Amino acid sequence: MQKIDGKATAAAIKAKIAEEVRQLVAKGGKRPHLAAVLVGHDGGSETYVRNKVLACEECGFESTLIRYEENVTEEELLKCVDKLNHDDNVDGFIVQLPLPKHINEEKIVMAVDYKKDVDGFHPINVGRMSIGLPCFISATPLGIMTLLQHYNIDTNGKKCVILGRSNIVGKPMAQLMMQKAYGNATVTVCHSQSKNIKQECREADIIIAAIGVPNFVTADMVKEGAVVIDVGTTRVPDGTRKSGFRLNGDVKFDEVAPKCSYITPVPGGVGPMTICSLMTNTLAAGKKEYYR
Ligand code: GUN
Protein backbone atom coordinates (compact mmCIF):
# COMPACT_ATOMS: atom_id res chain seq x y z
CA MET A 1 0.00 0.00 0.00
CA GLN A 2 1.26 3.43 -0.89
CA LYS A 3 -0.08 6.50 0.89
CA ILE A 4 -0.52 9.34 -1.61
CA ASP A 5 1.13 12.50 -0.30
CA GLY A 6 -1.03 15.41 -1.45
CA LYS A 7 0.91 17.90 0.63
CA ALA A 8 4.26 17.07 -0.99
CA THR A 9 2.74 16.88 -4.48
CA ALA A 10 1.05 20.26 -4.02
CA ALA A 11 4.29 21.78 -2.70
CA ALA A 12 6.21 20.53 -5.75
CA ILE A 13 3.61 21.96 -8.15
CA LYS A 14 3.45 25.30 -6.33
CA ALA A 15 7.27 25.53 -6.48
CA LYS A 16 7.08 24.98 -10.26
CA ILE A 17 4.41 27.67 -10.58
CA ALA A 18 6.53 30.08 -8.48
CA GLU A 19 9.49 29.48 -10.79
CA GLU A 20 7.35 30.16 -13.85
CA VAL A 21 6.07 33.39 -12.27
CA ARG A 22 9.66 34.45 -11.51
CA GLN A 23 10.54 33.99 -15.18
CA LEU A 24 7.37 35.74 -16.30
CA VAL A 25 8.08 38.77 -14.11
CA ALA A 26 11.77 38.81 -15.12
CA LYS A 27 10.61 39.15 -18.73
CA GLY A 28 8.46 42.13 -17.78
CA GLY A 29 5.20 40.21 -17.44
CA LYS A 30 2.51 40.80 -14.85
CA ARG A 31 2.09 38.68 -11.71
CA PRO A 32 -1.14 36.64 -11.83
CA HIS A 33 -3.71 38.22 -9.52
CA LEU A 34 -6.40 36.25 -7.66
CA ALA A 35 -9.20 37.95 -5.75
CA ALA A 36 -11.30 36.10 -3.18
CA VAL A 37 -14.67 37.23 -1.86
CA LEU A 38 -15.58 35.97 1.60
CA VAL A 39 -18.99 36.54 3.15
CA GLY A 40 -19.50 36.09 6.90
CA HIS A 41 -17.27 34.24 9.37
CA ASP A 42 -17.84 30.51 8.80
CA GLY A 43 -14.83 28.72 10.31
CA GLY A 44 -14.30 26.38 7.37
CA SER A 45 -14.57 29.14 4.76
CA GLU A 46 -12.20 31.38 6.77
CA THR A 47 -9.59 28.60 6.80
CA TYR A 48 -9.99 27.82 3.10
CA VAL A 49 -9.69 31.46 2.07
CA ARG A 50 -6.70 32.06 4.38
CA ASN A 51 -4.96 29.06 2.82
CA LYS A 52 -5.77 30.30 -0.69
CA VAL A 53 -4.20 33.69 0.08
CA LEU A 54 -1.12 31.96 1.58
CA ALA A 55 -0.81 29.76 -1.52
CA CYS A 56 -0.87 32.91 -3.69
CA GLU A 57 2.11 34.22 -1.71
CA GLU A 58 3.96 30.92 -2.18
CA CYS A 59 3.38 31.12 -5.93
CA GLY A 60 4.37 34.78 -6.23
CA PHE A 61 0.83 35.84 -7.15
CA GLU A 62 -0.86 39.05 -6.16
CA SER A 63 -3.98 38.43 -4.06
CA THR A 64 -6.87 40.53 -2.80
CA LEU A 65 -9.31 39.48 -0.11
CA ILE A 66 -12.71 41.19 -0.14
CA ARG A 67 -14.82 40.65 2.97
CA TYR A 68 -18.51 41.20 3.59
CA GLU A 69 -20.58 40.70 6.70
CA GLU A 70 -23.22 37.96 6.79
CA ASN A 71 -25.99 40.53 6.14
CA VAL A 72 -24.62 41.75 2.78
CA THR A 73 -27.38 42.01 0.18
CA GLU A 74 -27.45 40.03 -3.03
CA GLU A 75 -27.38 43.31 -4.92
CA GLU A 76 -24.17 44.46 -3.17
CA LEU A 77 -22.51 41.12 -3.88
CA LEU A 78 -23.55 41.22 -7.54
CA LYS A 79 -22.07 44.72 -7.77
CA CYS A 80 -18.80 43.41 -6.33
CA VAL A 81 -18.76 40.57 -8.90
CA ASP A 82 -19.41 43.06 -11.70
CA LYS A 83 -16.56 45.26 -10.50
CA LEU A 84 -14.17 42.29 -10.43
CA ASN A 85 -15.36 41.20 -13.88
CA HIS A 86 -14.28 44.58 -15.23
CA ASP A 87 -11.09 45.06 -13.20
CA ASP A 88 -8.24 44.51 -15.68
CA ASN A 89 -5.81 44.09 -12.81
CA VAL A 90 -7.64 40.97 -11.55
CA ASP A 91 -7.00 37.84 -13.64
CA GLY A 92 -9.31 35.50 -11.78
CA PHE A 93 -11.55 35.49 -8.73
CA ILE A 94 -13.63 33.26 -6.51
CA VAL A 95 -16.66 33.82 -4.31
CA GLN A 96 -16.22 31.40 -1.42
CA LEU A 97 -19.23 29.10 -0.95
CA PRO A 98 -21.50 28.47 0.86
CA LEU A 99 -23.20 31.88 0.89
CA PRO A 100 -25.84 32.96 3.45
CA LYS A 101 -29.34 31.64 2.75
CA HIS A 102 -30.77 34.98 1.60
CA ILE A 103 -28.34 35.05 -1.33
CA ASN A 104 -28.99 32.98 -4.45
CA GLU A 105 -25.70 31.15 -5.05
CA GLU A 106 -26.64 30.23 -8.59
CA LYS A 107 -27.21 33.89 -9.46
CA ILE A 108 -23.75 34.80 -8.10
CA VAL A 109 -21.99 31.95 -9.90
CA MET A 110 -23.73 32.88 -13.17
CA ALA A 111 -22.69 36.54 -12.76
CA VAL A 112 -18.95 35.71 -12.71
CA ASP A 113 -17.27 36.29 -16.08
CA TYR A 114 -16.39 32.75 -17.23
CA LYS A 115 -13.03 34.06 -18.42
CA LYS A 116 -12.15 34.87 -14.80
CA ASP A 117 -13.95 31.88 -13.23
CA VAL A 118 -10.90 30.10 -11.81
CA ASP A 119 -13.24 27.93 -9.69
CA GLY A 120 -14.60 26.44 -12.92
CA PHE A 121 -18.17 26.69 -11.59
CA HIS A 122 -19.73 28.76 -14.40
CA PRO A 123 -21.93 26.73 -16.78
CA ILE A 124 -19.75 27.79 -19.74
CA ASN A 125 -16.69 26.24 -18.10
CA VAL A 126 -18.67 23.17 -17.00
CA GLY A 127 -20.04 22.74 -20.53
CA ARG A 128 -16.68 23.24 -22.21
CA MET A 129 -15.10 20.74 -19.83
CA SER A 130 -17.76 18.16 -20.64
CA ILE A 131 -16.94 18.30 -24.36
CA GLY A 132 -13.18 18.46 -23.85
CA LEU A 133 -12.57 22.14 -24.74
CA PRO A 134 -9.93 24.25 -22.97
CA CYS A 135 -11.47 25.76 -19.81
CA PHE A 136 -11.10 26.24 -16.08
CA ILE A 137 -11.75 22.90 -14.36
CA SER A 138 -13.17 22.73 -10.84
CA ALA A 139 -10.22 22.61 -8.43
CA THR A 140 -10.91 19.40 -6.49
CA PRO A 141 -11.48 17.14 -9.54
CA LEU A 142 -8.49 18.75 -11.27
CA GLY A 143 -6.39 18.15 -8.14
CA ILE A 144 -7.40 14.48 -8.07
CA MET A 145 -6.53 14.01 -11.76
CA THR A 146 -3.15 15.67 -11.08
CA LEU A 147 -2.49 13.33 -8.13
CA LEU A 148 -3.34 10.23 -10.19
CA GLN A 149 -1.02 11.45 -12.94
CA HIS A 150 1.76 12.37 -10.50
CA TYR A 151 1.71 8.84 -9.04
CA ASN A 152 1.48 7.25 -12.51
CA ILE A 153 -1.76 5.50 -11.55
CA ASP A 154 -3.22 3.82 -14.60
CA THR A 155 -6.89 4.70 -15.06
CA ASN A 156 -7.24 3.58 -18.69
CA GLY A 157 -10.22 1.23 -19.08
CA LYS A 158 -10.48 0.81 -15.29
CA LYS A 159 -13.74 0.65 -13.40
CA CYS A 160 -14.13 3.83 -11.38
CA VAL A 161 -16.89 4.33 -8.83
CA ILE A 162 -17.62 7.89 -7.71
CA LEU A 163 -19.62 8.35 -4.54
CA GLY A 164 -21.49 11.67 -4.68
CA ARG A 165 -22.96 13.80 -7.45
CA SER A 166 -22.28 17.39 -6.34
CA ASN A 167 -21.76 20.06 -8.96
CA ILE A 168 -18.27 20.87 -7.69
CA VAL A 169 -16.86 17.36 -7.17
CA GLY A 170 -18.94 14.30 -8.16
CA LYS A 171 -20.25 15.47 -11.53
CA PRO A 172 -17.03 17.04 -12.90
CA MET A 173 -15.02 14.11 -11.51
CA ALA A 174 -17.21 11.68 -13.46
CA GLN A 175 -16.70 13.72 -16.63
CA LEU A 176 -12.91 13.82 -16.25
CA MET A 177 -12.57 10.13 -15.39
CA MET A 178 -14.69 9.23 -18.41
CA GLN A 179 -12.96 11.44 -20.98
CA LYS A 180 -10.36 9.98 -23.32
CA ALA A 181 -7.89 12.80 -22.68
CA TYR A 182 -8.08 12.35 -18.89
CA GLY A 183 -9.20 9.16 -17.11
CA ASN A 184 -10.48 7.11 -20.05
CA ALA A 185 -12.16 4.91 -17.43
CA THR A 186 -15.58 3.24 -17.14
CA VAL A 187 -17.43 5.40 -14.64
CA THR A 188 -20.29 4.69 -12.24
CA VAL A 189 -21.73 7.48 -10.09
CA CYS A 190 -23.46 6.43 -6.86
CA HIS A 191 -25.60 8.70 -4.68
CA SER A 192 -28.05 8.64 -1.79
CA GLN A 193 -30.66 6.78 -3.85
CA SER A 194 -28.32 4.16 -5.35
CA LYS A 195 -29.46 0.65 -4.44
CA ASN A 196 -26.26 -1.36 -4.44
CA ILE A 197 -23.43 0.92 -3.39
CA LYS A 198 -21.46 -1.75 -1.53
CA GLN A 199 -21.48 -4.10 -4.51
CA GLU A 200 -20.57 -1.30 -6.95
CA CYS A 201 -17.62 -0.36 -4.75
CA ARG A 202 -16.45 -3.97 -4.39
CA GLU A 203 -16.11 -4.19 -8.18
CA ALA A 204 -14.22 -0.89 -8.50
CA ASP A 205 -10.56 -0.52 -9.41
CA ILE A 206 -10.76 3.11 -8.31
CA ILE A 207 -13.12 4.56 -5.68
CA ILE A 208 -13.51 8.33 -5.32
CA ALA A 209 -15.50 9.12 -2.19
CA ALA A 210 -17.11 12.56 -2.05
CA ILE A 211 -20.31 12.27 -0.03
CA GLY A 212 -19.34 13.96 3.23
CA VAL A 213 -20.30 11.02 5.43
CA PRO A 214 -17.41 10.19 7.80
CA ASN A 215 -16.10 6.61 7.56
CA PHE A 216 -18.70 5.60 4.94
CA VAL A 217 -16.28 3.41 2.95
CA THR A 218 -15.38 0.33 4.99
CA ALA A 219 -12.95 -2.53 4.26
CA ASP A 220 -15.73 -4.90 3.09
CA MET A 221 -16.52 -2.42 0.26
CA VAL A 222 -13.01 -2.36 -1.19
CA LYS A 223 -11.41 -4.82 -3.61
CA GLU A 224 -7.86 -5.96 -2.89
CA GLY A 225 -5.45 -3.65 -4.75
CA ALA A 226 -7.97 -0.86 -5.36
CA VAL A 227 -7.07 2.83 -5.49
CA VAL A 228 -9.08 4.86 -2.96
CA ILE A 229 -9.36 8.65 -3.14
CA ASP A 230 -11.00 10.32 -0.13
CA VAL A 231 -12.50 13.77 -0.72
CA GLY A 232 -14.35 13.92 2.63
CA THR A 233 -13.46 16.69 5.08
CA THR A 234 -16.15 16.60 7.76
CA ARG A 235 -15.28 18.48 10.95
CA VAL A 236 -15.86 16.23 13.96
CA PRO A 237 -15.46 17.39 17.58
CA ASP A 238 -12.10 16.42 19.14
CA GLY A 239 -11.32 17.62 22.65
CA THR A 240 -7.64 16.70 22.29
CA ARG A 241 -7.12 19.35 19.56
CA LYS A 242 -6.52 23.04 20.15
CA SER A 243 -9.10 23.82 17.45
CA GLY A 244 -11.64 21.51 19.15
CA PHE A 245 -12.18 19.46 15.98
CA ARG A 246 -10.46 17.21 13.49
CA LEU A 247 -11.10 16.49 9.83
CA ASN A 248 -12.68 13.14 9.10
CA GLY A 249 -12.66 11.57 5.64
CA ASP A 250 -15.36 9.49 3.96
CA VAL A 251 -13.12 6.42 4.22
CA LYS A 252 -12.40 4.32 7.31
CA PHE A 253 -8.69 4.72 6.64
CA ASP A 254 -7.18 2.25 9.15
CA GLU A 255 -9.14 -0.76 7.92
CA VAL A 256 -9.30 0.20 4.22
CA ALA A 257 -5.64 1.19 3.71
CA PRO A 258 -4.14 -2.33 4.02
CA LYS A 259 -6.28 -3.52 1.07
CA CYS A 260 -5.33 -0.64 -1.26
CA SER A 261 -2.57 -0.22 -3.82
CA TYR A 262 -2.87 3.56 -3.26
CA ILE A 263 -4.91 5.63 -0.84
CA THR A 264 -5.16 9.31 0.08
CA PRO A 265 -5.17 10.26 3.77
CA VAL A 266 -7.33 12.98 5.39
CA PRO A 267 -5.85 15.47 6.00
CA GLY A 268 -2.90 15.69 3.60
CA GLY A 269 -4.40 13.96 0.57
CA VAL A 270 -6.86 15.70 -1.74
CA GLY A 271 -7.20 18.89 0.37
CA PRO A 272 -3.82 20.48 -0.44
CA MET A 273 -4.31 19.58 -4.12
CA THR A 274 -7.55 21.58 -4.33
CA ILE A 275 -5.79 24.83 -3.47
CA CYS A 276 -2.86 23.89 -5.69
CA SER A 277 -5.25 23.48 -8.64
CA LEU A 278 -6.76 26.88 -7.96
CA MET A 279 -3.21 28.22 -8.33
CA THR A 280 -2.81 26.30 -11.61
CA ASN A 281 -6.04 27.88 -12.86
CA THR A 282 -4.98 31.35 -11.71
CA LEU A 283 -1.65 31.03 -13.54
CA ALA A 284 -3.56 30.01 -16.68
CA ALA A 285 -5.88 33.01 -16.18
CA GLY A 286 -2.87 35.33 -15.83
CA LYS A 287 -1.36 33.93 -19.03
CA LYS A 288 -4.76 34.12 -20.82
CA GLU A 289 -4.18 30.48 -21.67
CA TYR A 290 -7.82 29.57 -22.36
CA TYR A 291 -9.55 32.86 -23.07
CA ARG A 292 -8.44 36.25 -24.38
N1 GUN B 1 -16.47 25.98 -0.94
C1 GUN B 1 -15.99 24.72 -0.83
N2 GUN B 1 -15.12 24.46 -1.84
C2 GUN B 1 -15.06 25.58 -2.59
C3 GUN B 1 -14.34 25.93 -3.76
O1 GUN B 1 -13.57 25.15 -4.33
N3 GUN B 1 -14.53 27.19 -4.23
C4 GUN B 1 -15.38 28.07 -3.65
N4 GUN B 1 -15.53 29.27 -4.19
N5 GUN B 1 -16.08 27.77 -2.56
C5 GUN B 1 -15.91 26.53 -2.03
Coordinates of C-alpha atoms and ligand atoms in Angstrom, one line a residue:
M1 CA 0.0 0.0 0.0
Q2 CA 1.3 3.4 -0.9
K3 CA -0.1 6.5 0.9
I4 CA -0.5 9.3 -1.6
D5 CA 1.1 12.5 -0.3
G6 CA -1.0 15.4 -1.4
K7 CA 0.9 17.9 0.6
A8 CA 4.3 17.1 -1.0
T9 CA 2.7 16.9 -4.5
A10 CA 1.0 20.3 -4.0
A11 CA 4.3 21.8 -2.7
A12 CA 6.2 20.5 -5.8
I13 CA 3.6 22.0 -8.2
K14 CA 3.5 25.3 -6.3
A15 CA 7.3 25.5 -6.5
K16 CA 7.1 25.0 -10.3
I17 CA 4.4 27.7 -10.6
A18 CA 6.5 30.1 -8.5
E19 CA 9.5 29.5 -10.8
E20 CA 7.3 30.2 -13.9
V21 CA 6.1 33.4 -12.3
R22 CA 9.7 34.5 -11.5
Q23 CA 10.5 34.0 -15.2
L24 CA 7.4 35.7 -16.3
V25 CA 8.1 38.8 -14.1
A26 CA 11.8 38.8 -15.1
K27 CA 10.6 39.2 -18.7
G28 CA 8.5 42.1 -17.8
G29 CA 5.2 40.2 -17.4
K30 CA 2.5 40.8 -14.8
R31 CA 2.1 38.7 -11.7
P32 CA -1.1 36.6 -11.8
H33 CA -3.7 38.2 -9.5
L34 CA -6.4 36.3 -7.7
A35 CA -9.2 38.0 -5.8
A36 CA -11.3 36.1 -3.2
V37 CA -14.7 37.2 -1.9
L38 CA -15.6 36.0 1.6
V39 CA -19.0 36.5 3.2
G40 CA -19.5 36.1 6.9
H41 CA -17.3 34.2 9.4
D42 CA -17.8 30.5 8.8
G43 CA -14.8 28.7 10.3
G44 CA -14.3 26.4 7.4
S45 CA -14.6 29.1 4.8
E46 CA -12.2 31.4 6.8
T47 CA -9.6 28.6 6.8
Y48 CA -10.0 27.8 3.1
V49 CA -9.7 31.5 2.1
R50 CA -6.7 32.1 4.4
N51 CA -5.0 29.1 2.8
K52 CA -5.8 30.3 -0.7
V53 CA -4.2 33.7 0.1
L54 CA -1.1 32.0 1.6
A55 CA -0.8 29.8 -1.5
C56 CA -0.9 32.9 -3.7
E57 CA 2.1 34.2 -1.7
E58 CA 4.0 30.9 -2.2
C59 CA 3.4 31.1 -5.9
G60 CA 4.4 34.8 -6.2
F61 CA 0.8 35.8 -7.2
E62 CA -0.9 39.0 -6.2
S63 CA -4.0 38.4 -4.1
T64 CA -6.9 40.5 -2.8
L65 CA -9.3 39.5 -0.1
I66 CA -12.7 41.2 -0.1
R67 CA -14.8 40.7 3.0
Y68 CA -18.5 41.2 3.6
E69 CA -20.6 40.7 6.7
E70 CA -23.2 38.0 6.8
N71 CA -26.0 40.5 6.1
V72 CA -24.6 41.7 2.8
T73 CA -27.4 42.0 0.2
E74 CA -27.4 40.0 -3.0
E75 CA -27.4 43.3 -4.9
E76 CA -24.2 44.5 -3.2
L77 CA -22.5 41.1 -3.9
L78 CA -23.6 41.2 -7.5
K79 CA -22.1 44.7 -7.8
C80 CA -18.8 43.4 -6.3
V81 CA -18.8 40.6 -8.9
D82 CA -19.4 43.1 -11.7
K83 CA -16.6 45.3 -10.5
L84 CA -14.2 42.3 -10.4
N85 CA -15.4 41.2 -13.9
H86 CA -14.3 44.6 -15.2
D87 CA -11.1 45.1 -13.2
D88 CA -8.2 44.5 -15.7
N89 CA -5.8 44.1 -12.8
V90 CA -7.6 41.0 -11.6
D91 CA -7.0 37.8 -13.6
G92 CA -9.3 35.5 -11.8
F93 CA -11.6 35.5 -8.7
I94 CA -13.6 33.3 -6.5
V95 CA -16.7 33.8 -4.3
Q96 CA -16.2 31.4 -1.4
L97 CA -19.2 29.1 -1.0
P98 CA -21.5 28.5 0.9
L99 CA -23.2 31.9 0.9
P100 CA -25.8 33.0 3.5
K101 CA -29.3 31.6 2.7
H102 CA -30.8 35.0 1.6
I103 CA -28.3 35.0 -1.3
N104 CA -29.0 33.0 -4.5
E105 CA -25.7 31.2 -5.0
E106 CA -26.6 30.2 -8.6
K107 CA -27.2 33.9 -9.5
I108 CA -23.8 34.8 -8.1
V109 CA -22.0 31.9 -9.9
M110 CA -23.7 32.9 -13.2
A111 CA -22.7 36.5 -12.8
V112 CA -19.0 35.7 -12.7
D113 CA -17.3 36.3 -16.1
Y114 CA -16.4 32.8 -17.2
K115 CA -13.0 34.1 -18.4
K116 CA -12.2 34.9 -14.8
D117 CA -14.0 31.9 -13.2
V118 CA -10.9 30.1 -11.8
D119 CA -13.2 27.9 -9.7
G120 CA -14.6 26.4 -12.9
F121 CA -18.2 26.7 -11.6
H122 CA -19.7 28.8 -14.4
P123 CA -21.9 26.7 -16.8
I124 CA -19.8 27.8 -19.7
N125 CA -16.7 26.2 -18.1
V126 CA -18.7 23.2 -17.0
G127 CA -20.0 22.7 -20.5
R128 CA -16.7 23.2 -22.2
M129 CA -15.1 20.7 -19.8
S130 CA -17.8 18.2 -20.6
I131 CA -16.9 18.3 -24.4
G132 CA -13.2 18.5 -23.9
L133 CA -12.6 22.1 -24.7
P134 CA -9.9 24.3 -23.0
C135 CA -11.5 25.8 -19.8
F136 CA -11.1 26.2 -16.1
I137 CA -11.7 22.9 -14.4
S138 CA -13.2 22.7 -10.8
A139 CA -10.2 22.6 -8.4
T140 CA -10.9 19.4 -6.5
P141 CA -11.5 17.1 -9.5
L142 CA -8.5 18.8 -11.3
G143 CA -6.4 18.2 -8.1
I144 CA -7.4 14.5 -8.1
M145 CA -6.5 14.0 -11.8
T146 CA -3.2 15.7 -11.1
L147 CA -2.5 13.3 -8.1
L148 CA -3.3 10.2 -10.2
Q149 CA -1.0 11.5 -12.9
H150 CA 1.8 12.4 -10.5
Y151 CA 1.7 8.8 -9.0
N152 CA 1.5 7.2 -12.5
I153 CA -1.8 5.5 -11.5
D154 CA -3.2 3.8 -14.6
T155 CA -6.9 4.7 -15.1
N156 CA -7.2 3.6 -18.7
G157 CA -10.2 1.2 -19.1
K158 CA -10.5 0.8 -15.3
K159 CA -13.7 0.7 -13.4
C160 CA -14.1 3.8 -11.4
V161 CA -16.9 4.3 -8.8
I162 CA -17.6 7.9 -7.7
L163 CA -19.6 8.4 -4.5
G164 CA -21.5 11.7 -4.7
R165 CA -23.0 13.8 -7.4
S166 CA -22.3 17.4 -6.3
N167 CA -21.8 20.1 -9.0
I168 CA -18.3 20.9 -7.7
V169 CA -16.9 17.4 -7.2
G170 CA -18.9 14.3 -8.2
K171 CA -20.3 15.5 -11.5
P172 CA -17.0 17.0 -12.9
M173 CA -15.0 14.1 -11.5
A174 CA -17.2 11.7 -13.5
Q175 CA -16.7 13.7 -16.6
L176 CA -12.9 13.8 -16.3
M177 CA -12.6 10.1 -15.4
M178 CA -14.7 9.2 -18.4
Q179 CA -13.0 11.4 -21.0
K180 CA -10.4 10.0 -23.3
A181 CA -7.9 12.8 -22.7
Y182 CA -8.1 12.4 -18.9
G183 CA -9.2 9.2 -17.1
N184 CA -10.5 7.1 -20.1
A185 CA -12.2 4.9 -17.4
T186 CA -15.6 3.2 -17.1
V187 CA -17.4 5.4 -14.6
T188 CA -20.3 4.7 -12.2
V189 CA -21.7 7.5 -10.1
C190 CA -23.5 6.4 -6.9
H191 CA -25.6 8.7 -4.7
S192 CA -28.0 8.6 -1.8
Q193 CA -30.7 6.8 -3.8
S194 CA -28.3 4.2 -5.3
K195 CA -29.5 0.6 -4.4
N196 CA -26.3 -1.4 -4.4
I197 CA -23.4 0.9 -3.4
K198 CA -21.5 -1.8 -1.5
Q199 CA -21.5 -4.1 -4.5
E200 CA -20.6 -1.3 -7.0
C201 CA -17.6 -0.4 -4.8
R202 CA -16.4 -4.0 -4.4
E203 CA -16.1 -4.2 -8.2
A204 CA -14.2 -0.9 -8.5
D205 CA -10.6 -0.5 -9.4
I206 CA -10.8 3.1 -8.3
I207 CA -13.1 4.6 -5.7
I208 CA -13.5 8.3 -5.3
A209 CA -15.5 9.1 -2.2
A210 CA -17.1 12.6 -2.0
I211 CA -20.3 12.3 0.0
G212 CA -19.3 14.0 3.2
V213 CA -20.3 11.0 5.4
P214 CA -17.4 10.2 7.8
N215 CA -16.1 6.6 7.6
F216 CA -18.7 5.6 4.9
V217 CA -16.3 3.4 2.9
T218 CA -15.4 0.3 5.0
A219 CA -13.0 -2.5 4.3
D220 CA -15.7 -4.9 3.1
M221 CA -16.5 -2.4 0.3
V222 CA -13.0 -2.4 -1.2
K223 CA -11.4 -4.8 -3.6
E224 CA -7.9 -6.0 -2.9
G225 CA -5.4 -3.7 -4.7
A226 CA -8.0 -0.9 -5.4
V227 CA -7.1 2.8 -5.5
V228 CA -9.1 4.9 -3.0
I229 CA -9.4 8.7 -3.1
D230 CA -11.0 10.3 -0.1
V231 CA -12.5 13.8 -0.7
G232 CA -14.4 13.9 2.6
T233 CA -13.5 16.7 5.1
T234 CA -16.1 16.6 7.8
R235 CA -15.3 18.5 10.9
V236 CA -15.9 16.2 14.0
P237 CA -15.5 17.4 17.6
D238 CA -12.1 16.4 19.1
G239 CA -11.3 17.6 22.6
T240 CA -7.6 16.7 22.3
R241 CA -7.1 19.4 19.6
K242 CA -6.5 23.0 20.2
S243 CA -9.1 23.8 17.5
G244 CA -11.6 21.5 19.1
F245 CA -12.2 19.5 16.0
R246 CA -10.5 17.2 13.5
L247 CA -11.1 16.5 9.8
N248 CA -12.7 13.1 9.1
G249 CA -12.7 11.6 5.6
D250 CA -15.4 9.5 4.0
V251 CA -13.1 6.4 4.2
K252 CA -12.4 4.3 7.3
F253 CA -8.7 4.7 6.6
D254 CA -7.2 2.2 9.1
E255 CA -9.1 -0.8 7.9
V256 CA -9.3 0.2 4.2
A257 CA -5.6 1.2 3.7
P258 CA -4.1 -2.3 4.0
K259 CA -6.3 -3.5 1.1
C260 CA -5.3 -0.6 -1.3
S261 CA -2.6 -0.2 -3.8
Y262 CA -2.9 3.6 -3.3
I263 CA -4.9 5.6 -0.8
T264 CA -5.2 9.3 0.1
P265 CA -5.2 10.3 3.8
V266 CA -7.3 13.0 5.4
P267 CA -5.9 15.5 6.0
G268 CA -2.9 15.7 3.6
G269 CA -4.4 14.0 0.6
V270 CA -6.9 15.7 -1.7
G271 CA -7.2 18.9 0.4
P272 CA -3.8 20.5 -0.4
M273 CA -4.3 19.6 -4.1
T274 CA -7.6 21.6 -4.3
I275 CA -5.8 24.8 -3.5
C276 CA -2.9 23.9 -5.7
S277 CA -5.3 23.5 -8.6
L278 CA -6.8 26.9 -8.0
M279 CA -3.2 28.2 -8.3
T280 CA -2.8 26.3 -11.6
N281 CA -6.0 27.9 -12.9
T282 CA -5.0 31.4 -11.7
L283 CA -1.6 31.0 -13.5
A284 CA -3.6 30.0 -16.7
A285 CA -5.9 33.0 -16.2
G286 CA -2.9 35.3 -15.8
K287 CA -1.4 33.9 -19.0
K288 CA -4.8 34.1 -20.8
E289 CA -4.2 30.5 -21.7
Y290 CA -7.8 29.6 -22.4
Y291 CA -9.5 32.9 -23.1
R292 CA -8.4 36.2 -24.4
Ligands
GUN1 N1 -16.5 26.0 -0.9 C1 -16.0 24.7 -0.8 N2 -15.1 24.5 -1.8 C2 -15.1 25.6 -2.6 C3 -14.3 25.9 -3.8 O1 -13.6 25.1 -4.3 N3 -14.5 27.2 -4.2 C4 -15.4 28.1 -3.7 N4 -15.5 29.3 -4.2 N5 -16.1 27.8 -2.6 C5 -15.9 26.5 -2.0

